[in-house]
Short mmCIF file of C-alpha atoms in Angstrom, two decimals:
data_model
loop_
_atom_site.label_atom_id
_atom_site.label_comp_id
_atom_site.label_asym_id
_atom_site.label_seq_id
_atom_site.Cartn_x
_atom_site.Cartn_y
_atom_site.Cartn_z
CA MET A 842 -22.57 52.93 35.38
CA PRO A 843 -25.55 55.19 36.12
CA ILE A 844 -25.47 57.49 39.13
CA ALA A 845 -28.34 55.98 41.08
CA THR A 846 -29.56 54.56 44.36
CA VAL A 847 -30.46 50.92 43.72
CA ASN A 848 -31.60 49.05 46.83
CA PRO A 849 -29.46 45.88 46.91
CA ALA A 850 -32.00 44.10 49.12
CA THR A 851 -34.66 44.37 46.40
CA GLY A 852 -32.95 45.40 43.17
CA GLU A 853 -35.28 48.39 42.94
CA THR A 854 -33.95 51.68 41.52
CA LEU A 855 -35.04 54.37 43.96
CA ARG A 856 -33.42 57.54 42.64
CA THR A 857 -31.33 58.52 39.65
CA TYR A 858 -29.15 61.57 39.11
CA ASP A 859 -27.77 63.34 36.08
CA ALA A 860 -24.01 63.65 35.93
CA LEU A 861 -22.65 67.16 36.26
CA SER A 862 -22.09 68.97 32.99
CA PRO A 863 -18.54 70.05 32.09
CA GLU A 864 -19.62 73.61 32.87
CA ALA A 865 -20.83 72.62 36.35
CA VAL A 866 -17.57 70.75 37.03
CA GLU A 867 -15.65 73.86 36.01
CA GLU A 868 -17.67 75.98 38.43
CA LYS A 869 -16.83 73.62 41.28
CA LEU A 870 -13.14 73.53 40.40
CA SER A 871 -13.00 77.32 40.22
CA LEU A 872 -14.79 77.66 43.55
CA ALA A 873 -12.47 75.14 45.20
CA SER A 874 -9.41 77.02 43.98
CA ARG A 875 -10.71 80.38 45.17
CA THR A 876 -11.70 78.96 48.53
CA PHE A 877 -8.27 77.46 49.10
CA ASP A 878 -6.63 80.85 48.58
CA THR A 879 -8.32 82.10 51.76
CA TYR A 880 -9.00 78.91 53.73
CA ARG A 881 -5.30 77.96 53.80
CA THR A 882 -4.61 80.98 56.04
CA SER A 883 -7.32 80.13 58.57
CA THR A 884 -6.24 79.16 62.07
CA PHE A 885 -6.25 75.71 63.60
CA PHE A 886 -8.70 77.06 66.17
CA ASP A 887 -11.19 78.09 63.50
CA ARG A 888 -10.84 74.83 61.56
CA ALA A 889 -11.25 72.78 64.74
CA ARG A 890 -14.40 74.68 65.68
CA LEU A 891 -15.93 73.97 62.29
CA LEU A 892 -14.95 70.30 62.38
CA GLN A 893 -16.40 69.89 65.86
CA GLN A 894 -19.65 71.39 64.60
CA ALA A 895 -19.66 68.94 61.71
CA ALA A 896 -19.12 66.07 64.15
CA ASP A 897 -22.05 67.22 66.28
CA LEU A 898 -24.31 67.39 63.24
CA LEU A 899 -23.23 63.97 62.00
CA GLU A 900 -23.88 62.41 65.38
CA ALA A 901 -27.37 63.91 65.44
CA ASP A 902 -27.99 62.74 61.87
CA ALA A 903 -26.70 59.20 62.51
CA PRO A 904 -30.07 57.37 62.55
CA ASP A 905 -31.20 58.99 59.30
CA ILE A 906 -27.96 58.79 57.33
CA ALA A 907 -27.53 55.19 58.50
CA ARG A 908 -30.80 54.25 56.78
CA VAL A 909 -29.64 56.03 53.63
CA MET A 910 -26.36 54.09 53.59
CA THR A 911 -28.17 50.80 54.18
CA THR A 912 -30.63 51.51 51.40
CA GLU A 913 -27.83 52.44 49.00
CA MET A 914 -25.29 49.66 49.64
CA GLY A 915 -26.88 47.09 51.94
CA LYS A 916 -24.90 47.07 55.19
CA PRO A 917 -26.88 46.18 58.35
CA VAL A 918 -28.37 49.36 59.74
CA ALA A 919 -26.76 48.89 63.17
CA ALA A 920 -23.35 48.81 61.48
CA ALA A 921 -24.26 51.91 59.50
CA ARG A 922 -25.08 53.82 62.70
CA ALA A 923 -21.78 52.68 64.19
CA GLU A 924 -19.99 53.94 61.08
CA ALA A 925 -21.51 57.39 61.49
CA THR A 926 -20.51 57.48 65.16
CA LYS A 927 -16.95 56.44 64.31
CA CYS A 928 -16.74 59.25 61.77
CA ALA A 929 -17.81 61.82 64.37
CA LYS A 930 -15.19 60.43 66.78
CA THR A 931 -12.47 60.76 64.15
CA MET A 932 -13.46 64.33 63.29
CA ARG A 933 -13.18 65.27 66.97
CA TRP A 934 -9.82 63.50 67.24
CA TYR A 935 -8.37 65.59 64.42
CA ALA A 936 -9.97 68.76 65.74
CA ARG A 937 -8.15 68.16 69.05
CA ASN A 938 -4.82 66.98 67.69
CA ALA A 939 -4.13 68.56 64.30
CA GLN A 940 -2.29 71.61 65.61
CA GLU A 941 0.13 69.50 67.61
CA LEU A 942 0.57 66.98 64.77
CA LEU A 943 1.50 69.79 62.35
CA ALA A 944 3.51 71.90 64.75
CA ASP A 945 6.79 73.33 63.44
CA GLU A 946 9.76 71.03 63.95
CA HIS A 947 13.01 72.57 65.14
CA PRO A 948 16.29 70.71 64.67
CA SER A 949 18.88 71.40 67.32
CA ASP A 950 21.28 74.31 66.85
CA ASP A 951 24.17 71.87 66.82
CA ASP A 952 22.62 69.98 63.90
CA VAL A 953 22.25 73.06 61.66
CA LYS A 954 24.96 75.46 62.78
CA ASP A 955 27.38 74.34 60.07
CA SER A 956 24.76 75.37 57.48
CA GLY A 957 25.17 79.01 58.51
CA ALA A 958 21.63 79.24 59.86
CA ALA A 959 20.65 81.40 62.78
CA ARG A 960 17.62 79.17 62.98
CA ALA A 961 15.95 76.51 60.88
CA LEU A 962 12.66 74.70 61.06
CA VAL A 963 10.28 72.42 59.21
CA ARG A 964 6.74 73.69 58.58
CA TYR A 965 3.75 71.74 57.27
CA ARG A 966 1.72 73.74 54.76
CA PRO A 967 -1.41 72.61 52.86
CA LEU A 968 -1.06 71.45 49.26
CA GLY A 969 -4.34 72.80 47.87
CA VAL A 970 -7.32 71.13 46.22
CA VAL A 971 -7.31 67.37 46.89
CA LEU A 972 -9.45 65.03 44.79
CA ALA A 973 -10.83 62.00 46.66
CA VAL A 974 -12.08 59.02 44.64
CA MET A 975 -13.97 56.91 47.15
CA PRO A 976 -15.76 53.51 47.23
CA TRP A 977 -19.23 52.46 48.31
CA ASN A 978 -18.43 49.92 51.02
CA PHE A 979 -17.93 52.41 53.87
CA PRO A 980 -19.53 55.42 52.20
CA LEU A 981 -19.11 57.76 55.18
CA TRP A 982 -15.98 56.42 56.83
CA GLN A 983 -13.79 56.25 53.73
CA VAL A 984 -14.53 59.92 53.03
CA ILE A 985 -14.22 61.26 56.57
CA ARG A 986 -10.86 59.62 57.20
CA PHE A 987 -9.58 61.66 54.25
CA ALA A 988 -11.64 64.81 54.77
CA ALA A 989 -11.04 65.39 58.48
CA PRO A 990 -7.22 65.54 58.29
CA ALA A 991 -7.19 67.25 54.90
CA LEU A 992 -9.47 70.07 56.06
CA MET A 993 -7.63 70.46 59.37
CA ALA A 994 -4.35 70.82 57.43
CA GLY A 995 -5.86 73.69 55.42
CA ASN A 996 -6.63 71.83 52.19
CA VAL A 997 -9.99 71.78 50.42
CA GLY A 998 -11.65 68.65 49.06
CA LEU A 999 -13.43 67.44 45.95
CA LEU A 1000 -15.26 64.12 46.33
CA LYS A 1001 -15.91 61.76 43.45
CA HIS A 1002 -17.88 59.07 45.27
CA ALA A 1003 -18.99 55.67 43.95
CA SER A 1004 -21.93 56.01 41.58
CA ASN A 1005 -24.20 53.77 43.68
CA VAL A 1006 -24.10 55.98 46.81
CA PRO A 1007 -25.09 59.42 45.44
CA GLN A 1008 -27.35 60.34 48.37
CA THR A 1009 -24.54 59.73 50.85
CA ALA A 1010 -22.17 61.74 48.67
CA LEU A 1011 -24.53 64.72 48.55
CA TYR A 1012 -25.15 64.45 52.28
CA LEU A 1013 -21.42 64.85 52.95
CA GLU A 1014 -21.23 68.09 50.97
CA ASP A 1015 -24.27 69.39 52.83
CA LEU A 1016 -22.83 68.33 56.20
CA PHE A 1017 -19.74 70.50 55.84
CA ARG A 1018 -21.81 73.39 54.51
CA ARG A 1019 -24.19 73.23 57.49
CA ALA A 1020 -21.23 73.08 59.86
CA GLY A 1021 -20.12 76.49 58.61
CA PHE A 1022 -17.13 75.62 56.44
CA PRO A 1023 -16.59 78.23 53.71
CA GLU A 1024 -18.45 77.52 50.48
CA GLY A 1025 -16.16 75.41 48.32
CA CYS A 1026 -14.21 73.77 51.15
CA PHE A 1027 -15.78 70.40 50.45
CA GLN A 1028 -17.74 69.66 47.28
CA THR A 1029 -19.24 66.52 45.78
CA LEU A 1030 -18.78 65.84 42.08
CA LEU A 1031 -21.57 63.68 40.66
CA ILE A 1032 -19.57 62.44 37.69
CA GLY A 1033 -18.85 59.09 36.12
CA SER A 1034 -15.50 57.34 36.37
CA GLY A 1035 -14.63 58.45 32.85
CA ALA A 1036 -14.58 62.10 33.94
CA VAL A 1037 -12.04 61.56 36.74
CA GLU A 1038 -8.99 61.88 34.52
CA GLY A 1039 -9.96 65.33 33.32
CA VAL A 1040 -10.47 66.59 36.87
CA LEU A 1041 -7.21 65.09 38.06
CA ARG A 1042 -5.28 66.65 35.18
CA ASP A 1043 -6.67 70.10 35.95
CA GLU A 1044 -3.85 72.32 37.19
CA ARG A 1045 -5.98 73.51 40.13
CA VAL A 1046 -6.01 70.00 41.59
CA ALA A 1047 -2.87 69.43 43.63
CA ALA A 1048 -3.18 65.79 44.69
CA ALA A 1049 -5.48 62.79 44.86
CA THR A 1050 -6.41 59.97 47.19
CA LEU A 1051 -8.21 56.80 46.16
CA THR A 1052 -9.67 53.87 48.00
CA GLY A 1053 -10.90 51.15 45.70
CA SER A 1054 -9.94 48.41 43.30
CA GLU A 1055 -6.48 47.76 41.94
CA PRO A 1056 -7.47 48.73 38.36
CA ALA A 1057 -8.93 52.03 39.60
CA GLY A 1058 -5.77 52.67 41.61
CA ARG A 1059 -3.55 51.99 38.63
CA SER A 1060 -5.56 54.40 36.50
CA VAL A 1061 -5.47 57.26 39.00
CA ALA A 1062 -1.81 56.67 39.82
CA ALA A 1063 -0.86 56.66 36.14
CA THR A 1064 -2.65 59.94 35.46
CA ALA A 1065 -1.27 61.58 38.60
CA GLY A 1066 2.21 60.34 37.77
CA ASP A 1067 1.96 61.82 34.30
CA GLU A 1068 1.01 65.14 35.91
CA VAL A 1069 3.57 64.73 38.74
CA LYS A 1070 0.94 64.95 41.47
CA LYS A 1071 0.95 63.29 44.87
CA THR A 1072 -1.34 60.30 45.45
CA VAL A 1073 -2.31 58.03 48.31
CA LEU A 1074 -3.80 54.66 47.35
CA GLU A 1075 -5.63 52.15 49.54
CA LEU A 1076 -6.53 49.19 47.35
CA GLY A 1077 -7.60 45.60 47.89
CA GLY A 1078 -6.71 43.14 50.59
CA SER A 1079 -6.74 39.40 51.20
CA ASP A 1080 -5.85 39.49 54.86
CA PRO A 1081 -4.54 36.36 56.59
CA TYR A 1082 -5.85 35.27 60.00
CA VAL A 1083 -3.32 32.91 61.60
CA VAL A 1084 -4.26 30.79 64.62
CA MET A 1085 -1.68 28.93 66.69
CA PRO A 1086 -2.48 26.24 69.29
CA SER A 1087 -1.25 28.43 72.17
CA ALA A 1088 -4.07 30.89 71.46
CA ASP A 1089 -7.54 31.01 72.96
CA VAL A 1090 -8.91 29.06 70.00
CA ALA A 1091 -12.56 29.43 70.95
CA LYS A 1092 -12.23 33.21 71.15
CA ALA A 1093 -10.25 33.26 67.90
CA ALA A 1094 -13.09 31.39 66.16
CA ARG A 1095 -15.79 33.69 67.53
CA THR A 1096 -13.85 36.76 66.47
CA ALA A 1097 -13.12 35.20 63.09
CA VAL A 1098 -16.83 35.18 62.23
CA THR A 1099 -17.09 38.94 62.81
CA ALA A 1100 -13.76 39.55 61.08
CA ARG A 1101 -14.98 37.78 57.94
CA VAL A 1102 -18.56 39.06 57.62
CA GLN A 1103 -18.20 42.65 58.81
CA ASN A 1104 -19.91 44.91 56.28
CA ASN A 1105 -21.42 41.80 54.63
CA GLY A 1106 -17.86 40.64 53.94
CA GLN A 1107 -17.21 43.65 51.72
CA SER A 1108 -14.23 45.17 53.48
CA CYS A 1109 -10.64 45.43 52.33
CA ILE A 1110 -9.43 44.73 55.87
CA ALA A 1111 -11.82 41.87 56.56
CA ALA A 1112 -9.95 38.66 57.33
CA LYS A 1113 -10.38 36.39 54.32
CA ARG A 1114 -7.85 33.54 54.59
CA PHE A 1115 -7.93 31.57 57.85
CA ILE A 1116 -4.65 29.75 58.40
CA VAL A 1117 -4.70 27.35 61.36
CA GLN A 1118 -1.92 25.22 62.82
CA GLU A 1119 -2.94 21.56 62.66
CA GLU A 1120 -3.15 21.01 66.44
CA ALA A 1121 -5.82 23.74 66.67
CA PHE A 1122 -7.40 23.12 63.28
CA GLU A 1123 -10.37 20.91 64.11
CA GLU A 1124 -11.43 22.96 67.15
CA PHE A 1125 -11.23 26.18 65.18
CA ARG A 1126 -12.91 24.74 62.09
CA ASP A 1127 -15.89 23.35 63.97
CA ALA A 1128 -16.48 26.54 65.97
CA PHE A 1129 -15.93 28.84 63.00
CA VAL A 1130 -18.29 26.94 60.71
CA ALA A 1131 -20.94 26.77 63.43
CA GLY A 1132 -20.65 30.52 63.93
CA MET A 1133 -20.97 31.24 60.21
CA ARG A 1134 -24.02 28.97 59.94
CA ALA A 1135 -25.71 30.73 62.86
CA LEU A 1136 -25.62 34.17 61.23
CA SER A 1137 -28.93 35.78 60.33
CA VAL A 1138 -29.10 36.74 56.65
CA GLY A 1139 -31.86 39.13 55.69
CA ASP A 1140 -33.25 42.63 55.39
CA PRO A 1141 -30.42 45.00 56.36
CA LEU A 1142 -32.93 47.45 57.86
CA ASP A 1143 -33.94 44.76 60.36
CA GLU A 1144 -31.99 45.26 63.59
CA ALA A 1145 -31.66 41.48 64.00
CA THR A 1146 -29.87 40.97 60.67
CA ASP A 1147 -26.20 39.99 60.78
CA VAL A 1148 -25.51 39.83 57.04
CA GLY A 1149 -27.31 41.81 54.36
CA PRO A 1150 -27.03 41.66 50.57
CA LEU A 1151 -23.97 42.36 48.49
CA ALA A 1152 -23.95 45.89 47.13
CA SER A 1153 -24.48 44.94 43.49
CA GLU A 1154 -25.59 42.10 41.30
CA GLN A 1155 -22.19 42.09 39.59
CA GLY A 1156 -20.48 41.81 42.97
CA ARG A 1157 -22.46 38.68 43.76
CA THR A 1158 -21.75 37.22 40.33
CA ASP A 1159 -18.01 37.80 40.81
CA LEU A 1160 -18.14 36.08 44.20
CA GLU A 1161 -20.09 33.11 42.83
CA GLU A 1162 -17.54 32.66 40.07
CA LEU A 1163 -14.69 32.48 42.59
CA VAL A 1164 -16.54 29.91 44.71
CA ASP A 1165 -17.58 27.82 41.70
CA ASP A 1166 -14.03 27.78 40.35
CA ALA A 1167 -12.71 26.60 43.71
CA VAL A 1168 -15.32 23.86 44.07
CA GLU A 1169 -14.75 22.62 40.53
CA SER A 1170 -11.03 22.41 41.36
CA GLY A 1171 -11.56 20.34 44.51
CA ALA A 1172 -12.38 22.74 47.35
CA THR A 1173 -14.79 21.49 50.02
CA VAL A 1174 -17.82 23.56 50.98
CA LEU A 1175 -18.17 23.38 54.78
CA CYS A 1176 -21.17 25.72 54.84
CA GLY A 1177 -23.00 28.04 52.47
CA GLY A 1178 -21.87 28.23 48.89
CA GLN A 1179 -25.12 29.41 47.35
CA ARG A 1180 -27.83 32.06 47.32
CA PRO A 1181 -30.21 31.83 50.31
CA LYS A 1182 -33.44 30.12 49.30
CA ASP A 1183 -35.49 32.74 51.15
CA PHE A 1184 -34.13 35.43 48.81
CA ALA A 1185 -34.00 33.52 45.56
CA ASP A 1186 -36.28 35.97 43.80
CA ARG A 1187 -35.03 39.31 45.13
CA GLY A 1188 -31.90 41.13 46.19
CA TRP A 1189 -28.24 40.20 45.91
CA PHE A 1190 -27.80 37.93 48.90
CA TYR A 1191 -25.21 35.18 49.36
CA GLU A 1192 -24.86 32.71 52.20
CA PRO A 1193 -21.94 32.95 54.66
CA THR A 1194 -19.55 30.39 53.25
CA VAL A 1195 -16.47 28.48 54.39
CA LEU A 1196 -14.27 26.61 51.91
CA ALA A 1197 -11.58 24.10 52.88
CA ASP A 1198 -8.98 22.20 50.84
CA VAL A 1199 -8.06 25.35 48.93
CA THR A 1200 -4.95 25.08 46.75
CA PRO A 1201 -2.73 27.70 45.08
CA GLU A 1202 -4.10 26.77 41.65
CA MET A 1203 -7.55 28.10 42.52
CA ARG A 1204 -8.45 31.69 41.68
CA ILE A 1205 -9.77 32.24 45.20
CA HIS A 1206 -6.28 31.63 46.60
CA ARG A 1207 -4.91 34.66 44.76
CA GLU A 1208 -7.90 36.96 44.26
CA GLU A 1209 -9.79 39.05 46.81
CA THR A 1210 -13.17 37.68 47.93
CA PHE A 1211 -15.46 40.67 48.43
CA GLY A 1212 -18.33 39.03 50.25
CA PRO A 1213 -19.03 36.60 53.13
CA VAL A 1214 -16.77 33.79 51.89
CA ALA A 1215 -13.83 32.44 53.93
CA THR A 1216 -11.05 30.08 52.90
CA LEU A 1217 -9.59 27.72 55.49
CA TYR A 1218 -6.02 26.36 55.46
CA ARG A 1219 -4.34 23.73 57.66
CA VAL A 1220 -0.59 24.30 58.26
CA ALA A 1221 2.11 22.45 60.15
CA ASP A 1222 3.80 25.32 61.98
CA LEU A 1223 4.38 29.08 62.09
CA ASP A 1224 6.87 28.91 59.23
CA GLU A 1225 4.25 27.45 56.91
CA ALA A 1226 1.60 29.82 58.26
CA ILE A 1227 3.73 32.86 57.38
CA ALA A 1228 4.49 31.44 53.94
CA VAL A 1229 0.75 31.00 53.21
CA ALA A 1230 -0.06 34.39 54.73
CA ASN A 1231 2.42 36.13 52.45
CA ASP A 1232 1.42 34.15 49.34
CA THR A 1233 -0.79 36.90 48.00
CA PRO A 1234 -0.28 39.97 45.83
CA PHE A 1235 -1.92 42.05 48.57
CA GLY A 1236 -0.55 43.31 51.87
CA LEU A 1237 -3.11 45.43 53.68
CA SER A 1238 -3.30 43.91 57.17
CA SER A 1239 -2.76 40.61 58.96
CA ASN A 1240 -3.89 38.83 62.12
CA LEU A 1241 -2.14 36.45 64.50
CA TRP A 1242 -3.62 34.57 67.44
CA THR A 1243 -1.06 33.14 69.84
CA GLY A 1244 -0.01 32.93 73.46
CA GLU A 1245 3.69 32.98 72.63
CA GLU A 1246 5.71 36.20 72.58
CA ALA A 1247 8.23 34.61 70.20
CA ASP A 1248 5.44 34.02 67.68
CA ILE A 1249 4.48 37.69 67.86
CA ASP A 1250 8.04 38.88 67.28
CA ARG A 1251 8.48 36.54 64.34
CA PHE A 1252 5.15 37.43 62.72
CA VAL A 1253 5.68 41.18 63.08
CA ARG A 1254 9.10 40.79 61.51
CA ASP A 1255 8.01 38.67 58.55
CA SER A 1256 4.42 39.64 57.75
CA GLN A 1257 4.27 41.48 54.40
CA ALA A 1258 1.44 43.80 55.38
CA GLY A 1259 0.83 47.35 56.51
CA GLY A 1260 -0.70 46.23 59.80
CA VAL A 1261 -0.30 43.38 62.27
CA PHE A 1262 -3.10 42.72 64.76
CA VAL A 1263 -2.42 40.17 67.50
CA ASN A 1264 -5.20 38.37 69.39
CA GLY A 1265 -7.85 40.61 67.88
CA MET A 1266 -9.33 41.55 64.49
CA THR A 1267 -8.07 44.30 62.24
CA ALA A 1268 -9.74 47.66 62.77
CA SER A 1269 -8.93 51.25 61.86
CA HIS A 1270 -8.54 53.92 64.53
CA PRO A 1271 -7.88 57.66 64.14
CA ALA A 1272 -4.71 57.52 66.25
CA LEU A 1273 -3.11 54.70 64.23
CA PRO A 1274 -1.82 54.91 60.65
CA PHE A 1275 -3.65 52.81 58.08
CA GLY A 1276 -2.39 51.57 54.72
CA GLY A 1277 -0.84 48.65 52.92
CA ALA A 1278 2.11 47.14 51.13
CA LYS A 1279 2.51 45.38 47.79
CA ARG A 1280 -0.60 45.76 45.60
CA SER A 1281 -2.66 47.05 48.50
CA GLY A 1282 -1.35 50.52 47.74
CA TYR A 1283 0.95 53.11 49.26
CA GLY A 1284 0.83 56.04 51.60
CA ARG A 1285 -1.01 56.19 54.89
CA GLU A 1286 -4.30 57.49 56.18
CA LEU A 1287 -5.19 58.46 59.76
CA ALA A 1288 -2.95 59.46 62.66
CA GLY A 1289 -0.16 61.97 62.14
CA HIS A 1290 1.06 60.11 59.09
CA GLY A 1291 -2.27 60.64 57.34
CA ILE A 1292 -2.54 64.38 57.96
CA LYS A 1293 1.00 64.93 56.67
CA GLU A 1294 0.39 63.08 53.37
CA PHE A 1295 -1.22 66.18 51.87
CA CYS A 1296 1.13 68.78 53.25
CA ASN A 1297 4.01 70.62 51.66
CA ILE A 1298 6.82 69.67 54.05
CA THR A 1299 8.70 72.95 53.94
CA THR A 1300 12.27 73.61 55.08
CA VAL A 1301 12.66 77.13 56.50
CA TRP A 1302 16.26 78.39 56.82
CA VAL A 1303 17.09 81.80 58.26
CA GLY A 1304 20.67 83.05 57.94
CA ALA A 1305 22.71 84.50 60.79
#
């Protein structure tokens, strides 16, 4: 795949980039290693000051970098500005909280006295150079939620971004440089996916984090495992959205539209499978379909647009194949199901779509739909709803709408996912850990859990 900005609203190639030569990659690896040797001893105060400066710059740059993101991967420009603002908020959160999150831990004297220690403690120390392999769908947010905690912990970062967002990738390197971080603290590697293994195997790289597809996660995890290096993986999701009759069904339907089409439907944590108890089914179905039909599909740089194009032609083809397979196997198209007629001759647009009568034999029941396509299920009760919700190889997040506390307790107990969101849609927040179960990956980002993923958790024992 070429390293290029291709506008998904038009299909036009705007800029292309040469991949870094092996010699240039070596220079960046060497610089990262040298920088870590000194940066790891910097103080939390100094790191926080630099991260705050980066947040200020990002906030000021938000209108401009938002247009770059939209041009590179197609998200509505208002959502792109919100993404930049969220990144600045997260950087400030880690600048404020990292020192406390990584403070030394002291077991009680009674707990360690039989070890012969005069004192003992646990200290969190940085691992070193961390390689981040990141996707295009949230080209700022996915990087910042790794970079902010990693840098505050004293690590340095190497970014291998998706090949279709090179301008955003280069902007991120420049952002940290302008903020005053030492040269080499955060560098972008413009390389193809085939060059990732060599970088990951380099002895100067201590660990890796990847957000992306399951095949990409398997590849990085296998290489890292062979080298005995720590990894954090956030992979796909096919999140269930369960609605019970005790819920505010009208609100659940309104929220469901946003939950499905956020980021043009290209989000791992977007709700994808809508599982509704039969007493609430018709009310939810009618409101949900009406909401999906009312969405404005168009130019993502237009402030009035709700849904822009998919990020790539192949992404749209993959989505069409899932829908076609379902329809051929008996699924009912309640709305959408085709390319918008207004954009038949340009861009990679697809109509917001709702499919009913989905069965386990259909590919769409088991595979992730990365675009504005929802599947709708009617179930008899909460038992059946949980069974359908868990009938997926993924386990990133889940949603439940109910007015019953017993339903909440049961769903939290039995949901096979890394997150449970009740009476609201799934969202990530710097103070809450984020990650999945099953084939959605392992490890956690954000919160205290995320900053500790790339630390050497060190036992310190001092004899009497």
